[in-house]
mmCIF file of C-alpha atoms and ligand atoms in Angstrom:
data_model
loop_
_atom_site.group_PDB
_atom_site.id
_atom_site.type_symbol
_atom_site.label_atom_id
_atom_site.label_comp_id
_atom_site.label_asym_id
_atom_site.label_seq_id
_atom_site.Cartn_x
_atom_site.Cartn_y
_atom_site.Cartn_z
ATOM 1 C CA MET A 1276 86.637 118.206 78.419
ATOM 2 C CA ASN A 1277 89.389 116.725 76.265
ATOM 3 C CA PRO A 1278 87.595 115.227 73.189
ATOM 4 C CA ASP A 1279 89.655 112.029 73.635
ATOM 5 C CA THR A 1280 88.318 111.498 77.168
ATOM 6 C CA TRP A 1281 86.052 108.485 77.495
ATOM 7 C CA THR A 1282 82.931 108.568 79.634
ATOM 8 C CA VAL A 1283 80.387 105.937 80.613
ATOM 9 C CA PRO A 1284 77.681 107.405 78.290
ATOM 10 C CA ARG A 1285 80.171 107.472 75.380
ATOM 11 C CA ILE A 1286 80.971 103.806 75.951
ATOM 12 C CA ARG A 1287 77.295 102.874 76.180
ATOM 13 C CA ALA A 1288 76.670 104.731 72.903
ATOM 14 C CA LEU A 1289 79.197 102.529 71.049
ATOM 15 C CA LYS A 1290 76.622 99.702 71.066
ATOM 16 C CA GLY A 1291 75.951 98.612 67.492
ATOM 17 C CA LYS A 1292 78.221 101.355 66.082
ATOM 18 C CA GLN A 1293 81.856 100.500 66.833
ATOM 19 C CA ARG A 1294 83.525 97.378 68.230
ATOM 20 C CA PHE A 1295 86.044 98.252 70.939
ATOM 21 C CA ALA A 1296 88.852 96.713 72.992
ATOM 22 C CA CYS A 1297 89.192 96.818 76.778
ATOM 23 C CA LEU A 1298 92.063 95.678 79.011
ATOM 24 C CA THR A 1299 92.899 95.174 82.628
ATOM 25 C CA ALA A 1300 95.665 97.124 84.364
ATOM 26 C CA TYR A 1301 96.831 96.865 87.951
ATOM 27 C CA ASP A 1302 99.450 99.578 88.445
ATOM 28 C CA TYR A 1303 100.523 103.085 87.398
ATOM 29 C CA PRO A 1304 103.078 102.345 84.630
ATOM 30 C CA THR A 1305 101.003 99.727 82.805
ATOM 31 C CA ALA A 1306 97.858 101.855 83.160
ATOM 32 C CA ARG A 1307 99.707 104.749 81.453
ATOM 33 C CA MET A 1308 100.790 102.527 78.576
ATOM 34 C CA VAL A 1309 97.367 100.958 78.133
ATOM 35 C CA ASP A 1310 95.655 104.353 78.319
ATOM 36 C CA ARG A 1311 97.918 105.749 75.589
ATOM 37 C CA SER A 1312 96.762 102.959 73.268
ATOM 38 C CA GLY A 1313 93.340 104.626 73.318
ATOM 39 C CA VAL A 1314 91.220 101.856 74.887
ATOM 40 C CA PRO A 1315 87.913 103.276 76.143
ATOM 41 C CA LEU A 1316 87.805 101.165 79.325
ATOM 42 C CA ILE A 1317 90.451 99.901 81.740
ATOM 43 C CA LEU A 1318 89.412 97.368 84.358
ATOM 44 C CA VAL A 1319 91.263 97.008 87.630
ATOM 45 C CA GLY A 1320 90.203 93.376 87.831
ATOM 46 C CA ASP A 1321 90.305 91.237 90.927
ATOM 47 C CA SER A 1322 92.325 88.952 88.638
ATOM 48 C CA LEU A 1323 95.159 90.958 90.195
ATOM 49 C CA GLY A 1324 94.969 88.347 92.962
ATOM 50 C CA ALA A 1325 96.525 85.737 90.680
ATOM 51 C CA ASN A 1326 98.397 88.049 88.297
ATOM 52 C CA VAL A 1327 100.041 90.429 90.757
ATOM 53 C CA LEU A 1328 99.613 89.225 94.337
ATOM 54 C CA GLY A 1329 100.434 85.536 93.891
ATOM 55 C CA PHE A 1330 97.106 84.147 95.127
ATOM 56 C CA GLU A 1331 95.629 81.017 93.547
ATOM 57 C CA SER A 1332 92.337 82.749 92.753
ATOM 58 C CA SER A 1333 90.537 86.058 93.191
ATOM 59 C CA LEU A 1334 88.813 84.924 96.394
ATOM 60 C CA PRO A 1335 91.438 86.247 98.877
ATOM 61 C CA VAL A 1336 91.435 89.720 97.275
ATOM 62 C CA THR A 1337 90.148 92.403 99.677
ATOM 63 C CA MET A 1338 88.790 95.943 99.358
ATOM 64 C CA GLU A 1339 92.140 97.235 100.678
ATOM 65 C CA HIS A 1340 94.082 95.425 97.925
ATOM 66 C CA MET A 1341 91.668 96.730 95.299
ATOM 67 C CA LEU A 1342 91.667 100.337 96.557
ATOM 68 C CA HIS A 1343 95.478 100.412 96.597
ATOM 69 C CA HIS A 1344 95.748 99.188 92.982
ATOM 70 C CA ALA A 1345 92.732 101.125 91.668
ATOM 71 C CA ALA A 1346 94.172 104.419 92.963
ATOM 72 C CA ALA A 1347 97.509 103.684 91.248
ATOM 73 C CA VAL A 1348 95.748 102.939 87.951
ATOM 74 C CA VAL A 1349 93.668 106.125 88.199
ATOM 75 C CA ARG A 1350 96.902 108.146 88.649
ATOM 76 C CA GLY A 1351 98.181 106.706 85.357
ATOM 77 C CA VAL A 1352 95.049 107.248 83.251
ATOM 78 C CA GLU A 1353 94.057 110.412 81.401
ATOM 79 C CA GLN A 1354 91.496 109.210 78.879
ATOM 80 C CA ALA A 1355 89.944 105.825 79.625
ATOM 81 C CA VAL A 1356 87.055 105.060 81.938
ATOM 82 C CA VAL A 1357 88.549 103.207 84.924
ATOM 83 C CA VAL A 1358 86.385 100.452 86.409
ATOM 84 C CA ALA A 1359 87.207 98.785 89.740
ATOM 85 C CA ASP A 1360 86.172 95.198 90.345
ATOM 86 C CA MET A 1361 84.235 94.728 93.567
ATOM 87 C CA PRO A 1362 86.032 91.883 95.339
ATOM 88 C CA TYR A 1363 84.502 88.799 96.907
ATOM 89 C CA MET A 1364 82.289 89.650 99.915
ATOM 90 C CA SER A 1365 82.375 93.407 99.268
ATOM 91 C CA PHE A 1366 78.872 93.438 97.732
ATOM 92 C CA GLN A 1367 77.198 90.070 98.393
ATOM 93 C CA VAL A 1368 76.310 90.519 102.079
ATOM 94 C CA SER A 1369 73.894 93.436 101.728
ATOM 95 C CA VAL A 1370 72.915 96.188 99.344
ATOM 96 C CA SER A 1371 73.992 98.862 101.843
ATOM 97 C CA ARG A 1372 77.451 97.256 102.216
ATOM 98 C CA ALA A 1373 77.737 97.215 98.404
ATOM 99 C CA VAL A 1374 76.851 100.911 98.149
ATOM 100 C CA GLU A 1375 79.353 101.806 100.890
ATOM 101 C CA ASN A 1376 82.169 99.842 99.285
ATOM 102 C CA ALA A 1377 81.427 101.104 95.779
ATOM 103 C CA GLY A 1378 81.402 104.623 97.229
ATOM 104 C CA ARG A 1379 84.897 104.027 98.631
ATOM 105 C CA PHE A 1380 86.110 103.168 95.130
ATOM 106 C CA ILE A 1381 84.685 106.430 93.803
ATOM 107 C CA GLN A 1382 85.795 108.657 96.712
ATOM 108 C CA ALA A 1383 89.089 107.144 97.810
ATOM 109 C CA ALA A 1384 90.433 105.687 94.562
ATOM 110 C CA GLY A 1385 88.796 108.039 92.051
ATOM 111 C CA VAL A 1386 87.492 105.372 89.667
ATOM 112 C CA ASP A 1387 84.623 106.048 87.257
ATOM 113 C CA ALA A 1388 82.574 102.866 87.776
ATOM 114 C CA VAL A 1389 82.517 99.492 89.496
ATOM 115 C CA LYS A 1390 82.103 95.959 88.179
ATOM 116 C CA LEU A 1391 80.254 93.244 90.017
ATOM 117 C CA GLU A 1392 79.609 89.599 89.292
ATOM 118 C CA GLY A 1393 76.125 88.131 89.072
ATOM 119 C CA GLY A 1394 72.878 88.241 87.127
ATOM 120 C CA GLN A 1395 69.256 88.511 88.274
ATOM 121 C CA VAL A 1396 70.211 88.075 91.921
ATOM 122 C CA ARG A 1397 72.183 91.368 91.757
ATOM 123 C CA VAL A 1398 69.356 93.514 90.378
ATOM 124 C CA PRO A 1399 68.575 95.290 93.708
ATOM 125 C CA THR A 1400 72.291 96.032 94.218
ATOM 126 C CA ILE A 1401 72.772 97.373 90.698
ATOM 127 C CA ALA A 1402 69.662 99.557 91.005
ATOM 128 C CA ALA A 1403 70.863 100.966 94.354
ATOM 129 C CA LEU A 1404 74.341 101.737 93.009
ATOM 130 C CA VAL A 1405 72.946 103.463 89.920
ATOM 131 C CA ASP A 1406 70.498 105.419 92.135
ATOM 132 C CA ASN A 1407 73.543 106.645 94.066
ATOM 133 C CA GLY A 1408 75.247 107.816 90.885
ATOM 134 C CA ILE A 1409 77.660 104.897 90.612
ATOM 135 C CA PRO A 1410 77.873 103.376 87.113
ATOM 136 C CA VAL A 1411 77.886 99.567 87.076
ATOM 137 C CA LEU A 1412 79.533 97.092 84.732
ATOM 138 C CA SER A 1413 77.959 93.664 85.213
ATOM 139 C CA HIS A 1414 79.752 90.328 84.789
ATOM 140 C CA ILE A 1415 77.946 87.071 83.967
ATOM 141 C CA GLY A 1416 78.838 83.649 82.560
ATOM 142 C CA LEU A 1417 81.945 82.268 84.233
ATOM 143 C CA THR A 1418 82.127 84.386 87.371
ATOM 144 C CA PRO A 1419 85.433 83.549 89.100
ATOM 145 C CA GLN A 1420 84.139 84.523 92.559
ATOM 146 C CA SER A 1421 81.728 81.553 92.271
ATOM 147 C CA ILE A 1422 84.254 78.873 91.262
ATOM 148 C CA ARG A 1423 83.430 76.866 94.369
ATOM 149 C CA GLU A 1424 79.768 76.696 93.346
ATOM 150 C CA MET A 1425 80.554 76.182 89.628
ATOM 151 C CA GLY A 1426 83.031 73.395 90.349
ATOM 152 C CA GLY A 1427 85.964 75.253 88.772
ATOM 153 C CA TYR A 1428 86.660 77.456 85.773
ATOM 154 C CA ARG A 1429 84.092 75.944 83.408
ATOM 155 C CA VAL A 1430 82.447 77.172 80.218
ATOM 156 C CA GLN A 1431 78.903 78.327 81.076
ATOM 157 C CA GLY A 1432 75.669 78.254 79.077
ATOM 158 C CA ARG A 1433 76.240 74.989 77.222
ATOM 159 C CA SER A 1434 72.852 73.494 78.113
ATOM 160 C CA ALA A 1435 69.649 75.080 76.822
ATOM 161 C CA GLU A 1436 68.551 75.707 80.397
ATOM 162 C CA SER A 1437 71.712 77.509 81.476
ATOM 163 C CA ALA A 1438 71.819 79.459 78.188
ATOM 164 C CA ASP A 1439 68.254 80.679 78.847
ATOM 165 C CA GLN A 1440 69.239 81.623 82.399
ATOM 166 C CA LEU A 1441 72.188 83.659 81.116
ATOM 167 C CA ILE A 1442 69.989 85.482 78.588
ATOM 168 C CA ALA A 1443 67.553 86.287 81.415
ATOM 169 C CA ASP A 1444 70.491 87.426 83.598
ATOM 170 C CA ALA A 1445 71.848 89.711 80.860
ATOM 171 C CA CYS A 1446 68.435 91.298 80.269
ATOM 172 C CA ALA A 1447 67.880 91.740 84.025
ATOM 173 C CA VAL A 1448 71.217 93.474 84.728
ATOM 174 C CA ALA A 1449 70.878 95.684 81.643
ATOM 175 C CA ASP A 1450 67.319 96.674 82.657
ATOM 176 C CA ALA A 1451 68.544 97.384 86.205
ATOM 177 C CA GLY A 1452 70.902 100.034 84.782
ATOM 178 C CA SER A 1453 74.266 98.377 84.056
ATOM 179 C CA PHE A 1454 76.029 100.345 81.338
ATOM 180 C CA ALA A 1455 77.664 97.218 79.846
ATOM 181 C CA VAL A 1456 77.901 93.501 80.578
ATOM 182 C CA VAL A 1457 81.037 91.341 80.664
ATOM 183 C CA LEU A 1458 80.322 87.852 79.274
ATOM 184 C CA GLU A 1459 82.971 85.338 80.275
ATOM 185 C CA CYS A 1460 83.472 81.859 78.786
ATOM 186 C CA VAL A 1461 80.224 81.139 76.982
ATOM 187 C CA PRO A 1462 79.800 79.558 73.524
ATOM 188 C CA PRO A 1463 79.965 82.124 70.688
ATOM 189 C CA GLN A 1464 76.349 81.482 69.616
ATOM 190 C CA LEU A 1465 75.199 82.455 73.098
ATOM 191 C CA GLY A 1466 77.512 85.490 73.092
ATOM 192 C CA GLU A 1467 75.801 86.575 69.864
ATOM 193 C CA LYS A 1468 72.300 85.930 71.177
ATOM 194 C CA ILE A 1469 72.927 87.933 74.363
ATOM 195 C CA THR A 1470 74.523 90.741 72.345
ATOM 196 C CA GLU A 1471 71.368 90.919 70.199
ATOM 197 C CA SER A 1472 69.089 90.763 73.253
ATOM 198 C CA ILE A 1473 70.334 93.759 75.254
ATOM 199 C CA SER A 1474 70.655 97.448 74.485
ATOM 200 C CA VAL A 1475 74.021 97.989 76.209
ATOM 201 C CA PRO A 1476 77.433 96.725 75.024
ATOM 202 C CA THR A 1477 78.539 93.180 75.748
ATOM 203 C CA ILE A 1478 82.236 92.883 76.565
ATOM 204 C CA GLY A 1479 83.363 89.355 75.782
ATOM 205 C CA ILE A 1480 86.182 87.290 77.208
ATOM 206 C CA GLY A 1481 85.967 83.845 75.689
ATOM 207 C CA ALA A 1482 82.462 84.687 74.420
ATOM 208 C CA GLY A 1483 83.082 84.823 70.667
ATOM 209 C CA PRO A 1484 83.474 87.541 68.053
ATOM 210 C CA ALA A 1485 79.885 88.827 68.005
ATOM 211 C CA CYS A 1486 80.252 90.692 71.302
ATOM 212 C CA ASP A 1487 80.295 94.488 71.064
ATOM 213 C CA ALA A 1488 83.733 94.592 72.716
ATOM 214 C CA GLN A 1489 86.493 92.283 73.922
ATOM 215 C CA ILE A 1490 88.525 92.353 77.103
ATOM 216 C CA LEU A 1491 91.750 90.529 77.970
ATOM 217 C CA VAL A 1492 93.847 90.315 81.089
ATOM 218 C CA LEU A 1493 96.954 92.403 80.333
ATOM 219 C CA SER A 1494 99.306 89.741 81.736
ATOM 220 C CA ASP A 1495 97.913 87.184 79.247
ATOM 221 C CA LEU A 1496 98.239 89.583 76.296
ATOM 222 C CA LEU A 1497 101.828 90.494 77.221
ATOM 223 C CA GLY A 1498 102.935 86.946 77.966
ATOM 224 C CA LEU A 1499 103.706 87.790 81.575
ATOM 225 C CA THR A 1500 101.903 84.682 82.770
ATOM 226 C CA GLU A 1501 104.286 81.812 83.344
ATOM 227 C CA GLY A 1502 101.620 79.188 83.917
ATOM 228 C CA HIS A 1503 98.482 78.263 82.030
ATOM 229 C CA VAL A 1504 97.304 80.679 79.327
ATOM 230 C CA PRO A 1505 93.512 80.530 78.887
ATOM 231 C CA LYS A 1506 92.219 79.260 75.511
ATOM 232 C CA PHE A 1507 90.457 82.593 74.928
ATOM 233 C CA ALA A 1508 93.634 84.683 75.223
ATOM 234 C CA ARG A 1509 96.033 85.633 72.438
ATOM 235 C CA GLN A 1510 99.611 86.442 73.500
ATOM 236 C CA TYR A 1511 100.973 89.476 71.647
ATOM 237 C CA ALA A 1512 104.353 89.393 73.398
ATOM 238 C CA THR A 1513 106.466 87.074 75.534
ATOM 239 C CA LEU A 1514 107.572 89.486 78.239
ATOM 240 C CA ALA A 1515 108.125 86.858 80.956
ATOM 241 C CA VAL A 1516 110.867 85.350 78.777
ATOM 242 C CA ASP A 1517 112.249 88.782 77.836
ATOM 243 C CA ILE A 1518 112.389 89.905 81.474
ATOM 244 C CA GLN A 1519 114.087 86.713 82.599
ATOM 245 C CA ASN A 1520 116.656 87.009 79.789
ATOM 246 C CA ALA A 1521 117.342 90.652 80.652
ATOM 247 C CA VAL A 1522 117.828 89.862 84.345
ATOM 248 C CA GLN A 1523 120.128 86.927 83.541
ATOM 249 C CA SER A 1524 122.243 89.167 81.249
ATOM 250 C CA TYR A 1525 122.549 91.777 84.013
ATOM 251 C CA VAL A 1526 123.583 89.153 86.570
ATOM 252 C CA ALA A 1527 126.178 87.712 84.167
ATOM 253 C CA ASP A 1528 127.559 91.217 83.406
ATOM 254 C CA VAL A 1529 127.958 91.994 87.126
ATOM 255 C CA VAL A 1530 129.702 88.669 87.754
ATOM 256 C CA SER A 1531 132.061 89.123 84.762
ATOM 257 C CA GLY A 1532 132.737 92.806 85.530
ATOM 258 C CA ALA A 1533 131.222 93.986 82.210
ATOM 259 C CA PHE A 1534 128.790 96.154 84.181
ATOM 260 C CA PRO A 1535 129.104 98.923 85.240
ATOM 261 C CA ALA A 1536 131.110 100.213 82.248
ATOM 262 C CA PRO A 1537 132.922 103.614 82.219
ATOM 263 C CA GLU A 1538 129.787 105.340 80.827
ATOM 264 C CA HIS A 1539 127.846 104.301 83.924
ATOM 265 C CA THR A 1540 130.263 105.957 86.359
ATOM 266 C CA TYR A 1541 130.607 109.582 87.511
ATOM 267 C CA SER A 1542 133.761 111.627 86.946
ATOM 268 C CA PRO A 1543 135.319 113.014 90.155
ATOM 269 C CA ASP A 1544 135.018 116.534 88.624
ATOM 270 C CA ALA A 1545 131.789 118.465 89.034
HETATM 271 O O1 LIG B 577 89.147 90.269 87.144
HETATM 272 C C1 LIG B 577 89.212 90.428 85.916
HETATM 273 O O2 LIG B 577 90.261 90.729 85.339
HETATM 274 C C2 LIG B 577 87.986 90.216 85.151
HETATM 275 C C3 LIG B 577 88.106 90.157 83.662
HETATM 276 C C4 LIG B 577 88.639 88.841 83.274
HETATM 277 C C5 LIG B 577 86.834 90.476 82.974
HETATM 278 O O3 LIG B 577 86.947 90.060 85.710
#
């Protein structure tokens, strides 16, 4: 095996030793670029619903959408562990449905692991997936598939009661066999407490600097998002503006006749 290849056990072993960065990717070219940056884990998030497919949330995203994008990402990745997000209603209905759908991600798309939202309530599902050889990344805190129940995209764990529940959730999913836990939108003190309470890496998104790892949505990092940028994201580029400027320059060049220039045309001679 290439020594640069990441595996689930290698990622789990980073706990307490080395902080690491994770990113989402949704297609072949961006997956290649992200993979070459050396990140250990690439998530094909159901955030592709809003970032790629034009949906208002992740709720309309289906297994078919996810399989299509996950397979493209896998084709672009040589080193990172690729994790596919289990979309809404692909794992909630029954444990056997969850195992079947997770198995499709492994067999048909070739991913290394799946992610699923939920804490204690998901323990039987996580245990069944792990028993079937499918590594699981858990996701607690703000879980976007539950926005209806949460009343929107709200910071979680602000009250003592909900903080205690999230600590119990993190311990339960880690004990059930999850190899890491995504913590979304919780106060940094709680992010730290959960990180200290479990023996697998926490991967924070809006959960403070004490988490073992951080994850961002690639579109937020690259400035591809034209609308609201979440408070937890840092934009490292402004590609939406750059793309729009490039397209406008091309359109203007075609209209003025500046493009195509002689160097873009073929000579009649062979
Ligand atoms: O869908 C997604 O991209 C996610 C990350 C924000 C963790 O769940």
